[in-house]
Coordinates of N, CA and C in Angstrom, one line a residue:
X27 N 160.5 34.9 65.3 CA 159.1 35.3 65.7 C 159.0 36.9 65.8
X28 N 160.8 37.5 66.4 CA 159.8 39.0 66.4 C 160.0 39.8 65.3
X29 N 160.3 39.3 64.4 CA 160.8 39.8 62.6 C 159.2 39.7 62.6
X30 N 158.3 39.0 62.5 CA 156.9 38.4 62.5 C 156.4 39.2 62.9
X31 N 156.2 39.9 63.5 CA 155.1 41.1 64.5 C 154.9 42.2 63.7
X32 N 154.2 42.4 63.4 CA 153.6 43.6 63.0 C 152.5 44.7 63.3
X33 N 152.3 45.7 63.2 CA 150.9 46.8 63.7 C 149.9 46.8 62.4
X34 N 149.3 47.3 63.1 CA 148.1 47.4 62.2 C 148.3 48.0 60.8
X35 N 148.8 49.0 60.7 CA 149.2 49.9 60.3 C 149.9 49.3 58.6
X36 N 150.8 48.5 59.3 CA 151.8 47.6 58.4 C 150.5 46.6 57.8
X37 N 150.3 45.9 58.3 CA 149.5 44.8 57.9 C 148.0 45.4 56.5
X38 N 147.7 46.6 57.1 CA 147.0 47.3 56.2 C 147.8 47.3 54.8
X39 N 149.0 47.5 54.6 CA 149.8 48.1 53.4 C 149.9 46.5 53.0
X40 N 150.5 45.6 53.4 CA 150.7 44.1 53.2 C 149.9 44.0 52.5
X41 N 148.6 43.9 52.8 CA 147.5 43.1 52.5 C 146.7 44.4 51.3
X42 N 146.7 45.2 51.5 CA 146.0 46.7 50.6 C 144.9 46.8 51.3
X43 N 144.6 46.7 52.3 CA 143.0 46.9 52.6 C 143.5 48.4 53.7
X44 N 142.3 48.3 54.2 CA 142.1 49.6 54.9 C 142.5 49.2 56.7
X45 N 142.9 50.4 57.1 CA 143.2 50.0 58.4 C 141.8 49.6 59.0
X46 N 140.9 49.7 59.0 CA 139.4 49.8 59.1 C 139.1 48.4 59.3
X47 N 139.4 47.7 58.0 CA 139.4 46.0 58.1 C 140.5 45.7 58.9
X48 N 141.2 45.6 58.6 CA 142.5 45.2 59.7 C 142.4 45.0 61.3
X49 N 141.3 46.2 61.5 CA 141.0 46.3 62.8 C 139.6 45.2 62.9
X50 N 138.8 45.5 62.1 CA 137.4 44.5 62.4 C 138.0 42.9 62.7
X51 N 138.7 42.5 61.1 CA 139.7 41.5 62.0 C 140.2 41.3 62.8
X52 N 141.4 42.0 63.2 CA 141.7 42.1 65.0 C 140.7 41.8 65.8
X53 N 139.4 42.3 65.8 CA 138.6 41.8 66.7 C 138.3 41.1 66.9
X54 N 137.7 40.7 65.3 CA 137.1 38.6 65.2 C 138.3 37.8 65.8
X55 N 139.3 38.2 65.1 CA 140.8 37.2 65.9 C 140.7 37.0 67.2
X56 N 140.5 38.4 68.1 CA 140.6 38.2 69.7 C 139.5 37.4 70.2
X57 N 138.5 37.2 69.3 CA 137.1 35.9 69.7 C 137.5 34.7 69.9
X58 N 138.3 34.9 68.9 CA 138.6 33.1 68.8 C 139.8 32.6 69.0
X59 N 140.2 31.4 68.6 CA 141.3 30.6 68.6 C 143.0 31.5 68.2
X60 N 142.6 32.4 67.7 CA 143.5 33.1 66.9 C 144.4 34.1 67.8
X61 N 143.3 34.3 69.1 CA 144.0 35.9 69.5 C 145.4 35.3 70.6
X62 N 145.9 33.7 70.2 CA 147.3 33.7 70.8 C 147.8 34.5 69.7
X63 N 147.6 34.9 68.7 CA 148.9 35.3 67.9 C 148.7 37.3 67.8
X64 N 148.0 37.8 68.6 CA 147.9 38.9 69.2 C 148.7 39.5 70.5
X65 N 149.7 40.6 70.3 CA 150.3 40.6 71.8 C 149.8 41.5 71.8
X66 N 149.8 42.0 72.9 CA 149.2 43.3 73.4 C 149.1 43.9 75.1
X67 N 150.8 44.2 75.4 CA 151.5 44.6 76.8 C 150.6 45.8 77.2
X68 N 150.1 46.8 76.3 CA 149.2 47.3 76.7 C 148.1 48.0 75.9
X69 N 147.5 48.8 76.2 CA 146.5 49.4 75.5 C 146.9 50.2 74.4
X70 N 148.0 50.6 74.4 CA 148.1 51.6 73.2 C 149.3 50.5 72.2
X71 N 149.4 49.5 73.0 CA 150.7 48.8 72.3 C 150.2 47.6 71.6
X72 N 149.9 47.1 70.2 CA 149.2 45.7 69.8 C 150.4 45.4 68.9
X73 N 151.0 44.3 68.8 CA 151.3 43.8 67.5 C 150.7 42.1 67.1
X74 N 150.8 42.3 65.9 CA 150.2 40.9 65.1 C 151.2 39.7 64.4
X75 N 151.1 38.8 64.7 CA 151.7 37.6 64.0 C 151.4 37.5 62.4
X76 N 152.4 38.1 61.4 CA 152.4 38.4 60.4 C 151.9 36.6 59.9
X77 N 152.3 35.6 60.2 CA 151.8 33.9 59.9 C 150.6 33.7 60.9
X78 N 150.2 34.4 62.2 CA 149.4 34.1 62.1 C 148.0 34.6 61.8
X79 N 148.4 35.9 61.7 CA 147.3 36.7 60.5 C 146.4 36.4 59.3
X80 N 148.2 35.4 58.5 CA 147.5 35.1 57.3 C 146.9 33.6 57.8
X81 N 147.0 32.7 58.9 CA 146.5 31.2 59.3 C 144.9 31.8 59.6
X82 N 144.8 32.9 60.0 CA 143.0 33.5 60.0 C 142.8 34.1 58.5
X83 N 143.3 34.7 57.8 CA 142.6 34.8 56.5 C 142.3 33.4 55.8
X84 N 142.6 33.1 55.8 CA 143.0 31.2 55.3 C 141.4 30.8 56.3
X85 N 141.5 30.7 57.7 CA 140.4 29.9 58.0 C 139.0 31.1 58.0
X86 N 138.6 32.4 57.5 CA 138.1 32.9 57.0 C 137.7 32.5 55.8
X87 N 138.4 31.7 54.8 CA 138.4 31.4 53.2 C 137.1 30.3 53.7
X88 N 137.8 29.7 54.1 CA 137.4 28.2 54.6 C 135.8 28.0 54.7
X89 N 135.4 29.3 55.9 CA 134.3 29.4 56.8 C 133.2 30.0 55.6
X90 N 133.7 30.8 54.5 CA 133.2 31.5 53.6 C 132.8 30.4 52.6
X91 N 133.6 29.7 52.1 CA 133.4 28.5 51.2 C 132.2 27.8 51.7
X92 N 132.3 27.6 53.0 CA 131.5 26.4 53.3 C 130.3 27.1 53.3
X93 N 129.6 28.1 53.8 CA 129.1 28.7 53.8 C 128.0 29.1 52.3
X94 N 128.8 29.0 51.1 CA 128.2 28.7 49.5 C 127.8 27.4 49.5

């Protein structure tokens, strides 16, 4: 699991998007069902569940699909 953790930062380069998105997601994640896989000991300190990151891109797909 802590090989798994990742910052924002990283997850930006993973994925190619912008830290920008990475962050708006973080947000949506901490709404929902998702923000177990957010730690965050404190304010300046966050890391992300590299699996469960991508288990919210996936249910993003989903929500989008159904949505057409």
């Amino acid at each position: 699991m802590l090989v798994d953790l990742k910052t924002k930062y990283q997850l930006a380069t993973i994925f190619q998007w912008s830290v920008k998105t990475v962050e708006k997601h973080l947000t949506e994640m901490s709404r929902t069902e998702y923000s177990k896989y957010i730690l965050e000991p404190s304010r300046d300190l966050r890391r992300i569940s590299l699996s469960g990151y991508y288990q919210f891109m996936k249910y993003k797909e989903k929500q989008n699909k159904k949505m057409l």
